[in-house]
Structure formats: structure tokens, C-alpha cells
Coordinates of C-alpha atoms and ligand atoms in Angstrom, one line a residue:
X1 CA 16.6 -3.3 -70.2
X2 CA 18.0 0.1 -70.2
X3 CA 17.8 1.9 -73.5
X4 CA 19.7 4.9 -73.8
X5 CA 17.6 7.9 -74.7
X6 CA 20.9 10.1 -76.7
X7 CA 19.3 9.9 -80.6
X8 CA 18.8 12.8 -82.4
X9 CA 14.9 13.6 -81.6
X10 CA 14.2 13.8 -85.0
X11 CA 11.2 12.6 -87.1
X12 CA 10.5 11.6 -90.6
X13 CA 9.6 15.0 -91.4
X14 CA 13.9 15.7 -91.2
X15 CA 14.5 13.4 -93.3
X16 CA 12.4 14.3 -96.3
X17 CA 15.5 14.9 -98.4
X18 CA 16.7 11.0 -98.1
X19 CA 13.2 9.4 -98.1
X20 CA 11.3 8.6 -101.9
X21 CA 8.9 11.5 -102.7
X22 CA 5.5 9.9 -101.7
X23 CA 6.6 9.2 -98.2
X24 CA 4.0 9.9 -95.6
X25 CA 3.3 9.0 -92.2
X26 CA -0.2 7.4 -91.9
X27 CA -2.3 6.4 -88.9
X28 CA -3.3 2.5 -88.8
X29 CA -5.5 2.0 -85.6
X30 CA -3.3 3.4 -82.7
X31 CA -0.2 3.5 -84.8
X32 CA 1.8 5.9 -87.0
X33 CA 2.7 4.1 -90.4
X34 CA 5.6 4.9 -93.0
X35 CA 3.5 4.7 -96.1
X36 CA 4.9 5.0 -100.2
X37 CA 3.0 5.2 -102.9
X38 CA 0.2 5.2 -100.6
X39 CA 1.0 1.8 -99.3
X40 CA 1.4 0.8 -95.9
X41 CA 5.3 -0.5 -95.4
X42 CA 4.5 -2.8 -93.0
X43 CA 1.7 -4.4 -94.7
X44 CA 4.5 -5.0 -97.7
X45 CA 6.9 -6.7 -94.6
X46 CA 4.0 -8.6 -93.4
X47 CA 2.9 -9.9 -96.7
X48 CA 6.4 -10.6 -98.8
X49 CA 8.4 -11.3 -95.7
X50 CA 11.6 -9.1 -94.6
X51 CA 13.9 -8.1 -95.7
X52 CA 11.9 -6.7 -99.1
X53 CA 13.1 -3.6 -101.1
X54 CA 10.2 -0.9 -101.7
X55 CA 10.9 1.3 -104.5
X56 CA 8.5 4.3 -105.5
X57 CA 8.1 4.2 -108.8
X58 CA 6.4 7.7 -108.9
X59 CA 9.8 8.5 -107.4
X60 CA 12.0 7.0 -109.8
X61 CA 9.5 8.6 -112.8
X62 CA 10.4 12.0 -111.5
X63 CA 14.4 11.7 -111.2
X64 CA 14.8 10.1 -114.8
X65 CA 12.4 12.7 -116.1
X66 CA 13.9 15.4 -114.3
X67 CA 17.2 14.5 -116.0
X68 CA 15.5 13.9 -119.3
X69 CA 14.0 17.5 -119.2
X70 CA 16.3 19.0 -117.6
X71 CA 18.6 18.8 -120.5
X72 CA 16.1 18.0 -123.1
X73 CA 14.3 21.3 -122.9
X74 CA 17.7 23.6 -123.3
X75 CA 19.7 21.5 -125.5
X76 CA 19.2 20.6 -129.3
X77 CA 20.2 17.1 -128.8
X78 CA 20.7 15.2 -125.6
X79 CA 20.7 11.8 -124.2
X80 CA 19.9 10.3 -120.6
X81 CA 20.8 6.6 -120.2
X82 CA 20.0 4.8 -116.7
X83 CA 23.3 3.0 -115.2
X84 CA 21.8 -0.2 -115.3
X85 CA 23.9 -1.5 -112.9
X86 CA 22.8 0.9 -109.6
X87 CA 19.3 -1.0 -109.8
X88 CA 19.6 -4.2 -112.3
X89 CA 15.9 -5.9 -112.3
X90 CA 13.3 -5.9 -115.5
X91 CA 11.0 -3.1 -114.1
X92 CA 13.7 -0.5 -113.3
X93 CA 15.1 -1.1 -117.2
X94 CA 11.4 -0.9 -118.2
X95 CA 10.4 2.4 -116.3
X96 CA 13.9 3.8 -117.9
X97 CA 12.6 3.4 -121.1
X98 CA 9.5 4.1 -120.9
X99 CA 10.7 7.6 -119.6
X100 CA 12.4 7.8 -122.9
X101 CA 16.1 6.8 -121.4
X102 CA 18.6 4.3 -122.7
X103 CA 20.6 1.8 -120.4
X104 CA 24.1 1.9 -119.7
X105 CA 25.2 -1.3 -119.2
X106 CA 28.3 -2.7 -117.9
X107 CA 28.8 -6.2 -119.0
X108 CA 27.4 -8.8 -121.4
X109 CA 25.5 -10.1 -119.0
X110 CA 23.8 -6.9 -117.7
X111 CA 23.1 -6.4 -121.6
X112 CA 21.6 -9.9 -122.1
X113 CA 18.9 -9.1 -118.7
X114 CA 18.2 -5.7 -120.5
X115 CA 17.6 -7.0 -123.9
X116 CA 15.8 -10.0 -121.8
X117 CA 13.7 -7.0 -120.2
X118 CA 12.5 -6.1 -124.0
X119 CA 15.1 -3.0 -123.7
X120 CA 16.4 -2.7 -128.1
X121 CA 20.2 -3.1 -127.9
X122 CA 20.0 0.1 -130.0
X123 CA 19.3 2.3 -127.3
X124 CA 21.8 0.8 -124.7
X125 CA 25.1 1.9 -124.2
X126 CA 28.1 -0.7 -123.5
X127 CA 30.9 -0.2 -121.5
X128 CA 33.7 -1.6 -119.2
X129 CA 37.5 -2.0 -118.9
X130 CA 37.7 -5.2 -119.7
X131 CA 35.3 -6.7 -122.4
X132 CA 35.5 -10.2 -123.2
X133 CA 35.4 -11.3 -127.1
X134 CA 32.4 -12.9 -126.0
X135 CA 30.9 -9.6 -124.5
X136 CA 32.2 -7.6 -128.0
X137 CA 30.4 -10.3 -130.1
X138 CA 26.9 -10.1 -128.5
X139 CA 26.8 -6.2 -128.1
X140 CA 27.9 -5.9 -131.9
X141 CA 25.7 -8.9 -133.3
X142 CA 22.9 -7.7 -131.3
X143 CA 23.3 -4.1 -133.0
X144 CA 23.9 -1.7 -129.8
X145 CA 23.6 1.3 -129.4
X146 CA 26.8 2.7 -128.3
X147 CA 30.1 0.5 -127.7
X148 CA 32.4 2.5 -125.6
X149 CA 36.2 2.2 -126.5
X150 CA 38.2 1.4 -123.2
X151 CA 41.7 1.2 -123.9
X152 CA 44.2 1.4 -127.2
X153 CA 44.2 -2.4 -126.9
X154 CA 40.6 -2.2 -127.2
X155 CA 40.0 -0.7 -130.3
X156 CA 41.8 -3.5 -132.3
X157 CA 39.7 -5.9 -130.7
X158 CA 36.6 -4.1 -131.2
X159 CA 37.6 -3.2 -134.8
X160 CA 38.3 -7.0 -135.8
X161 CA 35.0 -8.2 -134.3
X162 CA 33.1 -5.9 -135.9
X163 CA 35.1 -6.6 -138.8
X164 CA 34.0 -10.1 -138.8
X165 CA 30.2 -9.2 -137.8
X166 CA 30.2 -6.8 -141.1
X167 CA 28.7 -4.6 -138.6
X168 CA 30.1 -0.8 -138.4
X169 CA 30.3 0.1 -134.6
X170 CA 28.8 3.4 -133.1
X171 CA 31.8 3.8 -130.6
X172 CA 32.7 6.7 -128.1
X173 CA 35.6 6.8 -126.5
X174 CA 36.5 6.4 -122.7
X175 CA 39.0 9.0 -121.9
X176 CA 40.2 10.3 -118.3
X177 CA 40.3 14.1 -118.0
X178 CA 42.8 13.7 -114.8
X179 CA 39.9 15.3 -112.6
X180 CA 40.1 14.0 -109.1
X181 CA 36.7 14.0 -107.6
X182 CA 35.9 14.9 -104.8
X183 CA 34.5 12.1 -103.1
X184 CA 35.6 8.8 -102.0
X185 CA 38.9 7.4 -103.4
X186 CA 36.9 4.3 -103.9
X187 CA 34.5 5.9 -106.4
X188 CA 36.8 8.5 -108.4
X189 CA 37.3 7.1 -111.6
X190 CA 38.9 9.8 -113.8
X191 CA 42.0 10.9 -111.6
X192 CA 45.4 9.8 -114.1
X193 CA 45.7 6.6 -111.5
X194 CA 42.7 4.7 -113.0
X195 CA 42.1 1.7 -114.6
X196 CA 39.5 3.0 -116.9
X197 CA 39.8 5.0 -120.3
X198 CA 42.4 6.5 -121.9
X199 CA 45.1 9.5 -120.9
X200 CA 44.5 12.7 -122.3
X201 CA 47.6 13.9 -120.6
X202 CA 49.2 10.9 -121.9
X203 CA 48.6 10.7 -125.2
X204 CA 46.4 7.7 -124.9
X205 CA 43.4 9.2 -126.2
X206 CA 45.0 11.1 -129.1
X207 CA 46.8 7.7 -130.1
X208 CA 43.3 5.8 -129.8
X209 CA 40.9 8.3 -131.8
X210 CA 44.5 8.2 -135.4
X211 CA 43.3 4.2 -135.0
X212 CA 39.8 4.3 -134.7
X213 CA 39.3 7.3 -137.0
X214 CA 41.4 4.9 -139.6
X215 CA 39.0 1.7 -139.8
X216 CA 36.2 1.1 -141.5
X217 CA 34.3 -0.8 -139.1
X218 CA 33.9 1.8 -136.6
X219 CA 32.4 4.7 -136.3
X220 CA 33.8 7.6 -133.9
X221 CA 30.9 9.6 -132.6
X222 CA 32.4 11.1 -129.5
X223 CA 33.7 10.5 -125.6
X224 CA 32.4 9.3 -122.8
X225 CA 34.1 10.4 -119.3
X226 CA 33.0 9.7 -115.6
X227 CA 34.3 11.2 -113.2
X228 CA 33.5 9.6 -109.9
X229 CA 30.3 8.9 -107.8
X230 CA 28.4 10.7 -104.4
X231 CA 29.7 13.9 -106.3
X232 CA 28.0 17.0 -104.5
X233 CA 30.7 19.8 -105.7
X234 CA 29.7 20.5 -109.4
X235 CA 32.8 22.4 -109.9
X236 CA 34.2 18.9 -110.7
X237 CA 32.0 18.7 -113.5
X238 CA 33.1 21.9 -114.6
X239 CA 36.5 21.3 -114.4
X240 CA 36.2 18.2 -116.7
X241 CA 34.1 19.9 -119.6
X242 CA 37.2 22.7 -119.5
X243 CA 39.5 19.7 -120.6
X244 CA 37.2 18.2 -122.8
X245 CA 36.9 21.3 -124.4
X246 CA 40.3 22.3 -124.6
X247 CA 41.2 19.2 -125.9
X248 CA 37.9 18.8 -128.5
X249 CA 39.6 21.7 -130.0
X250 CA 42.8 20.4 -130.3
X251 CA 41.5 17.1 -131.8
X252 CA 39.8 19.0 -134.4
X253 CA 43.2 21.3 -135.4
X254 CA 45.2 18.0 -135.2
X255 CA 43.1 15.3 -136.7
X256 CA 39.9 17.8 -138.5
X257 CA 37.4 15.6 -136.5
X258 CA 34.9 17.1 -134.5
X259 CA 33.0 14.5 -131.7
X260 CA 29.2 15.2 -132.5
X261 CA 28.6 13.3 -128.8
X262 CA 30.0 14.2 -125.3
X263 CA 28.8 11.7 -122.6
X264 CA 29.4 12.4 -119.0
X265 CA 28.7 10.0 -117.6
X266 CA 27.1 9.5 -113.7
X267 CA 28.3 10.8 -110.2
X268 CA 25.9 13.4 -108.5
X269 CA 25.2 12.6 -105.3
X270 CA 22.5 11.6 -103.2
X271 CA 21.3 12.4 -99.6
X272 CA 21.7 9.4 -97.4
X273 CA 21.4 11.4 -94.4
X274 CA 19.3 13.9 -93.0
X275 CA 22.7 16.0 -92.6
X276 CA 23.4 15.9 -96.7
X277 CA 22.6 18.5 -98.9
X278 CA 23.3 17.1 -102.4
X279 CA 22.3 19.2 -105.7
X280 CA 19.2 18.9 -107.2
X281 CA 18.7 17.2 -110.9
X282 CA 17.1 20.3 -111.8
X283 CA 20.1 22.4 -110.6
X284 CA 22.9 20.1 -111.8
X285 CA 21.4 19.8 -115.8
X286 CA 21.1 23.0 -115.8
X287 CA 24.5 24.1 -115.0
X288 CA 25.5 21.5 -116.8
X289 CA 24.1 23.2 -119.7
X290 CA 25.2 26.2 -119.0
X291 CA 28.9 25.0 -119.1
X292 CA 28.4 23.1 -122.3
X293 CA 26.7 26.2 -124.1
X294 CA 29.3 28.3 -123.0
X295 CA 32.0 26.4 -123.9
X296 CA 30.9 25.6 -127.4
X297 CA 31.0 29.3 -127.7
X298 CA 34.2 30.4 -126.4
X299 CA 35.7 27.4 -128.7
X300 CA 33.8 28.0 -131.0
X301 CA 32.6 24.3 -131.8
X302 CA 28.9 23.4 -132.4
X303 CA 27.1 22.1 -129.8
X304 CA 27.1 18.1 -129.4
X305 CA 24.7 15.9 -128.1
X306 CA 25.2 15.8 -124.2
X307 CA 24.4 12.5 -122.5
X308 CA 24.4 11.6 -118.9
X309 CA 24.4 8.2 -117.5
X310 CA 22.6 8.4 -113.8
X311 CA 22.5 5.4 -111.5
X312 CA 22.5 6.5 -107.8
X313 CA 20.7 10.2 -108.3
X314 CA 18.2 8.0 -110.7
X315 CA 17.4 5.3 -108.0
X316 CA 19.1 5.6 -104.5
X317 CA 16.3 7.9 -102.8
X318 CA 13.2 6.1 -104.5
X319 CA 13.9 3.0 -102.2
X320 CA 13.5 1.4 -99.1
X321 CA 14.5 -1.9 -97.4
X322 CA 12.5 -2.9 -94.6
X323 CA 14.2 -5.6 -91.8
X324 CA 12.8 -6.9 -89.0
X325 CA 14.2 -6.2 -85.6
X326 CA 15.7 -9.6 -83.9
X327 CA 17.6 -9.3 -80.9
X328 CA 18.6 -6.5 -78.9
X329 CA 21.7 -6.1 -76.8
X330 CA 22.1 -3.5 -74.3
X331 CA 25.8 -3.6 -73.5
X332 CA 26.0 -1.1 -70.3
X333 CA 27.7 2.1 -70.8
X334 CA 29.0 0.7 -74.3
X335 CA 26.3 0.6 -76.7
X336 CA 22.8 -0.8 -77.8
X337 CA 23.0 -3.7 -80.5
X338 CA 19.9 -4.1 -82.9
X339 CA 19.8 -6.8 -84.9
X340 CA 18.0 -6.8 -87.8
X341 CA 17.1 -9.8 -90.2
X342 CA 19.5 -9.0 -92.9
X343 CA 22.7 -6.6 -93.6
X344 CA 25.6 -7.4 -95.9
X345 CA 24.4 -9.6 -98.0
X346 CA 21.6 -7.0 -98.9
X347 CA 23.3 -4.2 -98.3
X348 CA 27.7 -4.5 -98.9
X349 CA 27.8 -0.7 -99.3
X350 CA 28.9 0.2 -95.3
X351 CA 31.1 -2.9 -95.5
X352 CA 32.7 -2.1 -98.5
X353 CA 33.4 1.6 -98.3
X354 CA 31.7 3.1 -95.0
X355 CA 28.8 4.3 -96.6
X356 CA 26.1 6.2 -94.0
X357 CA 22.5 5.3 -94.0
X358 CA 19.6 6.7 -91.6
X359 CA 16.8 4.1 -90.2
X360 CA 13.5 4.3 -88.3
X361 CA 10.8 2.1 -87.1
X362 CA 8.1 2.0 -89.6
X363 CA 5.4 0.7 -87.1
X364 CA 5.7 3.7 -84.8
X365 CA 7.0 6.6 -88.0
X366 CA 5.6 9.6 -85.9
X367 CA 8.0 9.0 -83.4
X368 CA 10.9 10.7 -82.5
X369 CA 14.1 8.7 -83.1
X370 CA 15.1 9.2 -78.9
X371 CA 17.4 5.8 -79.1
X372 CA 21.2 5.7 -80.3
X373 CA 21.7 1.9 -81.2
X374 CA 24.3 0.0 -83.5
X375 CA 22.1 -1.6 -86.0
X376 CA 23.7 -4.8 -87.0
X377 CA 22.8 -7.6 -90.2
X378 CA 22.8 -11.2 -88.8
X379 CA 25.8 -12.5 -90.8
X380 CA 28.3 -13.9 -89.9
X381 CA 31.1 -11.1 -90.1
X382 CA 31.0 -7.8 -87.9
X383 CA 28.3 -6.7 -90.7
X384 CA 27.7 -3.3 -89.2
X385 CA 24.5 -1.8 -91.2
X386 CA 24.7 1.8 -89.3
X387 CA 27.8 2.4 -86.7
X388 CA 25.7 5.5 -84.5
X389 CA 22.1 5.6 -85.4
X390 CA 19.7 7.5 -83.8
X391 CA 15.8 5.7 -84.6
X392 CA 12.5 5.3 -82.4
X393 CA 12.9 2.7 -79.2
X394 CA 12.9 -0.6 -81.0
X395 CA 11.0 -4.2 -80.1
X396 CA 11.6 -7.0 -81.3
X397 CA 9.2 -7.7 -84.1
X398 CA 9.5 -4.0 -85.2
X399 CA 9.9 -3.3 -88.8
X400 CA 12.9 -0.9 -89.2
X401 CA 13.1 0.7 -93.0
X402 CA 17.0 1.4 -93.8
X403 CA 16.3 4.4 -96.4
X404 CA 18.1 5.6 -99.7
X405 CA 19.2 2.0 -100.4
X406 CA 18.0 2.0 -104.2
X407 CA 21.8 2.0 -105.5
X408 CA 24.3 -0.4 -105.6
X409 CA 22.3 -2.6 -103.0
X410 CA 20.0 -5.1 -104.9
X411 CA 22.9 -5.4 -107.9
X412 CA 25.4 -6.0 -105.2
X413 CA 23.3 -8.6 -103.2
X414 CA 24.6 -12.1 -102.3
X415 CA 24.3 -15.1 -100.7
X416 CA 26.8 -15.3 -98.1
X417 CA 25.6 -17.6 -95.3
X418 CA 23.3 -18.6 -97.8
X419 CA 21.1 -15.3 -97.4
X420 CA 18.4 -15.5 -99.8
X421 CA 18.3 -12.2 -102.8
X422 CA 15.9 -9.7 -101.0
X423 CA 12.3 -9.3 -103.2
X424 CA 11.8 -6.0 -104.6
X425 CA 8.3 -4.7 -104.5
X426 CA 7.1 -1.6 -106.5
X427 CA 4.5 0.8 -105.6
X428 CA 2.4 3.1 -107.2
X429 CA -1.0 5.0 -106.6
X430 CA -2.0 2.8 -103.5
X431 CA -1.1 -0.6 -104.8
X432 CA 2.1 -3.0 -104.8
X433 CA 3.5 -5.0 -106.9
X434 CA 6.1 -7.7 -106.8
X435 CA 9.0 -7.1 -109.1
X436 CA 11.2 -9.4 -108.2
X437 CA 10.3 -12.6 -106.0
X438 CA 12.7 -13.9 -102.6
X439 CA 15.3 -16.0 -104.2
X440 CA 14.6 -19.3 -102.8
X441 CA 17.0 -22.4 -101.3
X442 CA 16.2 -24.8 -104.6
X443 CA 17.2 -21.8 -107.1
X444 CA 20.3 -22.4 -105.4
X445 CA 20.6 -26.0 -105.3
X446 CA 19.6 -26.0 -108.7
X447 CA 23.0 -24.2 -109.4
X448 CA 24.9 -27.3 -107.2
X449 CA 25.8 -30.1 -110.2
Ligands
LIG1 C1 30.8 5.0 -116.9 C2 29.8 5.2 -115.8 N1 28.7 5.9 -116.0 C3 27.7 6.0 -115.0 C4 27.9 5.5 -113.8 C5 26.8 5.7 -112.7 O1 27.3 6.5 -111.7 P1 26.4 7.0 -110.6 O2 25.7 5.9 -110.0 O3 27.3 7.7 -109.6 O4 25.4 8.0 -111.1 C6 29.0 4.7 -113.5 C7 29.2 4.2 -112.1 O5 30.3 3.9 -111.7 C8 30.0 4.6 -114.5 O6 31.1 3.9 -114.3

């Protein structure tokens, strides 16, 4: 077979930025290893099977308390709550909170798996476009945290259920500063064509806060915006704080109520390639403070609490999945087909909105990544995993880790062609764990009635 030699040349050392913090290439008789948390990869593929998710938790530590600090140390009051929903398993919600984080979560269900996780409902956050009576009743029975306030419609529902709970609702609520992110259309989420929160521009959000500022059984606290995901330019940030500013001020003139919380929400972004250069956490809360501390000055309100809701800057780095190579197709002077052992039903996110990853061989990490292939997932669809990647000569029986896969790939796993949920494996100070196990064919038959 003739494999063409047209990758990149480059190592694991150019790719710090997208691999978790404790990666290191270790020698294991004549070969290089990728090792995290000081574990050997490839012993995790040979010993939970592939594919598996690897997730550093020393990794994930760092991010959420780079966040928490980050703000914490410059602000009198602030707030960092994991998106639940980039990462959803017991140990990620666990780690959160033991870093001193809430959860955001974005559905009952999500809320019933963190409360199941031994997360309090007090320190999560709830929100979503659409929530279910059902959904309302369990967040507000169960006491949470924060309830956020989608839509005019909304607030009457929320106000009659907590009405009937005798429960007075923390609520903030969901407006859309008409910023449009720059980023994929997919992921912008506070342009004025959006199907979350209310108008400013419209009215919407002034209509909302005259109702919820008139009942009894909730309890206005401030707004939550978001303004997109994969943000790297800050100056959308800034942008959206200047309206929420402006129109803070206004709501106090208009209505004499001043929102003692301002939630962000998530969106910086993340390298998944060795060509990205994404802010730092450090760098981002810390212009974020500087806007908010300036702002408060020059309109002269005092300062709120400032929470941020991070999901793929939280988690998307501090993983790996690892696949194992299958077949390989040389198709001359086309292109080189790998096959791995899994793809879209582990990984949706370059089906579902051309997201970029980087790979390399794990077995042979000190290698230069020489070969251009197409690496492909084994389902049953075009399932492309990454269109032009450059990664070491492969074998079959090679374990390739796909890296920066933390977000939005385990919660958006599923079981088409019957593909099993990928384990997730955490590692720590030389030692693995198993997080979350394979799913297996009878947890599925046992769904079949
Ligand atoms: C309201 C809200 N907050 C936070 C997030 C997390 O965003 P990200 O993963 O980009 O940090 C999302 C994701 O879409 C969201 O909708």
C-alpha cells in the first residue's frame, strides 16, 4: 500500500494548546506513549475497550477554578456554574461542585441526574425555551437555585406553579441583547432571530420584568444572556454588557428596580486545532471584570453578582477519545480512508455543524504526523470524523486518540446502528478510574417492551 507522506510533520509538542494539561509522551519498551494523568492511553484502550473517553481531571480542576478565581478574586460577589450539559455524567457534576461551582442545567431531566449526582437543587441553575409543567414543578418543588424566565408566556406559567408550590421562585430573566456572535450561525443564540429569551429591542423584556416584578411568587434577581458558543473575539462580550448596561439603567429610571445578578452565560472558545488560538480563562474573567467594573461606574449602578455558565472552555480540552484503527483504504491519487471503531454516534459534532478535530496515534505519540488520511466512524452514513487530517502512518490495531472531544460529545452520544454509549474513564495522579461503564446490548433490550 502506498501511504501518502503530505501531513503536516508535526508532533504532540504542537498541539499542546488542544491536548488536556498533563499530556506527555512516555516511552513503553520501544514505543512512544500519549500518557494523562500519568496513565498510559493505550493501557486504558486495552483495558476498557475502544472507543473510551479519557478525561483529566487535574485538567478540568484547573479550568473551573481558573474561572472561579478568575472572577472570585476581583469581584465582591460572583458565581461560576458548569453547563451541565457539555459533559452530563455524575463525576463531572461532582468535580463542579467540589470546585465550589453550581450546575446549569437545561432540562428536568438533566436536573433529576444532577440532584441524582448529590448536586443541592439550590445551587443549580434551570433553564431552557421550552419547560414543561412537569420540568417547572420538579425544579420549584425541589427548591432550585435559580429558575430562568424564558419567554412572557413563561412567567405566567412559572408564577402559577410556584403559586401552587407556595414556593417563591429565585428567577432571572433570559433576555437577548441583539449581539450576533461571531461564530457559527448554528451556535449564536442572542442575535434578535432567536428562539431563546426575550427582546430588549422589542420590548419583550421590559414587558416581562412589569409582570414578574408584580407577583408574589417570584422573585426577580437579575438576567441571564448568552451569547453564542466557540467565541474567541471578546469584543462580543463587550458589546453585550454595553446593552445590558444601558438598558439596567433604564429599567431602574422606568421601573426603580435594580438586578442585583448579571449572568453571562457560556461561549469562549476552545482550541481544537493546533492552528486555534482561543483566549485564556485567565484573560477572558479578567476583562470581563474589567468591563463590568467599569460599567457600574460610568452608570453609576452598584456592582452585581457576575456569573458565568462554562461548558466547552470547562471540559472540551480535558478530554480524549481513543478509537481503534480498522480498515484502511488507499484510494490512488484520491485519498487515504482510516477507519476507526466509532464516529457519529460518539462524536455528532463534525456531522452536525463541521466541527474540526486533530488526531494522532497514541502507540507511536513521538512521531511526526507525515500521513494525510480521511478518518472515518464505522456507521453507516458518510460519518466523516476528520475531512484532511494529518497523524502518524497508521496500522491496523493502532489506537488513534481524537483530542478536545470533552464537550458536546458524550451528552450528544447515541445509538445509531445500535453503537453502544462510549465509557468514560477519569485519571488522576497515575491512576484510572471508570466513571461511566460501556452501555451494553441488554440496557437496551431492557428499554424494548
Ligand atoms: C444559557 C447557556 N449557558 C451556557 C452555555 C454553555 O456554553 P458553552 O459550552 O459555549 O460555554 C450554553 C450553551 O449553549 C447556554 O445555552
Amino acid at each position: 500500500m502506498s501511504i501518502r507522506f503530505e501531513g503536516d510533520h508535526s508532533t504532540a509538542m504542537d498541539l499542546v494548546r488542544v491536548l488536556p494539561r498533563t499530556a506527555e509522551v512516555g516511552c513503553v519498551f520501544d514505543e512512544s506513549h500519549l500518557f494523562i494523568g500519568g496513565v498510559d492511553t493505550c493501557r486504558i484502550a486495552k483495558e476498557f475497550g475502544t472507543p473510551v473517553m479519557v478525561v483529566d481531571e487535574a485538567d478540568l480542576r484547573h479550568r473551573l477554578a481558573a474561572y472561579r478565581d478568575g472572577l472570585g478574586n476581583r469581584l465582591a460577589r460572583s458565581r461560576v456554574c458548569y453547563a451541565f450539559k457539555a459533559f452530563t455524567c455524575f463525576e463531572t457534576a461532582r468535580i463542579a461542585a467540589d470546585e465550589g461551582c453550581w450546575l446549569l442545567v437545561a432540562s428536568g431531566e438533566e436536573l433529576a441526574y444532577a440532584m441524582a449526582a448529590g448536586i443541592p437543587a439550590a445551587k443549580i441553575v434551570f433553564h431552557g425555551c421550552n419547560k414543561t409543567d412537569a420540568e417547572v414543578s420538579l425544579a420549584l418543588s425541589s427548591h432550585i437555585g435559580r429558575i430562568v424566565v424564558d419567554s412572557e408566556q413563561e412567567v405566567e406559567k412559572i408564577d402559577s406553579i410556584a403559586k401552587s408550590h407556595g414556593f417563591q421562585a429565585d428567577v432571572l430573566l433570559r433576555v437577548r441583547p441583539g449581539i450576533i456572535a461571531d461564530t457559527h450561525e448554528y451556535i449564536q443564540t442572542a442575535a434578535e432571530d432567536s428562539k431563546f429569551g426575550t427582546s430588549i429591542a422589542e420590548g419583550e423584556s421590559l414587558a416581562a420584568i412589569r409582570t414578574i416584578l408584580a407577583s408574589d411568587n417570584l422573585n426577580l434577581k437579575g438576567y441571564q444572556f448568552h451569547i453564542g458558543s466557540q467565541i474567541f473575539n471578546i469584543e462580543c462580550f463587550e458589546r453585550a454588557f454595553e446593552v445590558m448596561f444601558e438598558f439596567m439603567q433604564e429599567i431602574k429610571q422606568t421601573l426603580g428596580f435594580e438586578a442585583d445578578e448579571i449572568d453571562l452565560g457560556g461561549g469562549l472558545g476552545i482550541a481544537y486545532t493546533k492552528a486555534d488560538r482561543p483566549t485564556s480563562i485567565e484573560d477572558f474573567t479578567s476583562k470581563i471584570c474589567d468591563i463590568v467594573l467599569g460599567l457600574c461606574e460610568s452608570h453609576g449602578l452598584d456592582e452585581p453578582l457576575i456569573a458565568v455558565e462554562p461548558g466547552r472552555s470547562a471540559v472540551g480540552n480535558s478530554a480524549v477519545t481513543l478509537y481503534t484503527v480498522g480498515t484502511i483504504k488507499e484510494i490512488d491519487g484520491i485519498r487515504t480512508y482510516v477507519a476507526l471503531d466509532g464516529g457519529m454516534a460518539d462524536n455528532i459534532r463534525p456531522g452536525l455543524y463541521g466541527a474540526v478535530y486533530e488526531a494522532f496515534v497514541a502507540n507511536r505519540a513521538a512521531n511526526q504526523r507525515d500521513m494525510l488520511a480521511t478518518i472515518v466512524g464505522r456507521y453507516c452514513e458518510s460519518d466523516v470524523i476528520i475531512e484532511s487530517a494529518s497523524i502518524q502512518e497508521v496500522q491496523p490495531g493502532d489506537i488513534v486518540a481524537v483530542l478536545a472531544t470533552g464537550a458536546y460529545c458524550f451528552s450528544m452520544s447515541m445509538n445509531y446502528n445500535m453503537a453502544m454509549r462510549q465509557p468514560v474513564v477519569f485519571v488522576k495522579d497515575g491512576k484510572c478510574r471508570l466513571a461511566v461503564r460501556r452501555q451494553t446490548l441488554e440496557d437496551m433490550i431492557a428499554c424494548e417492551v
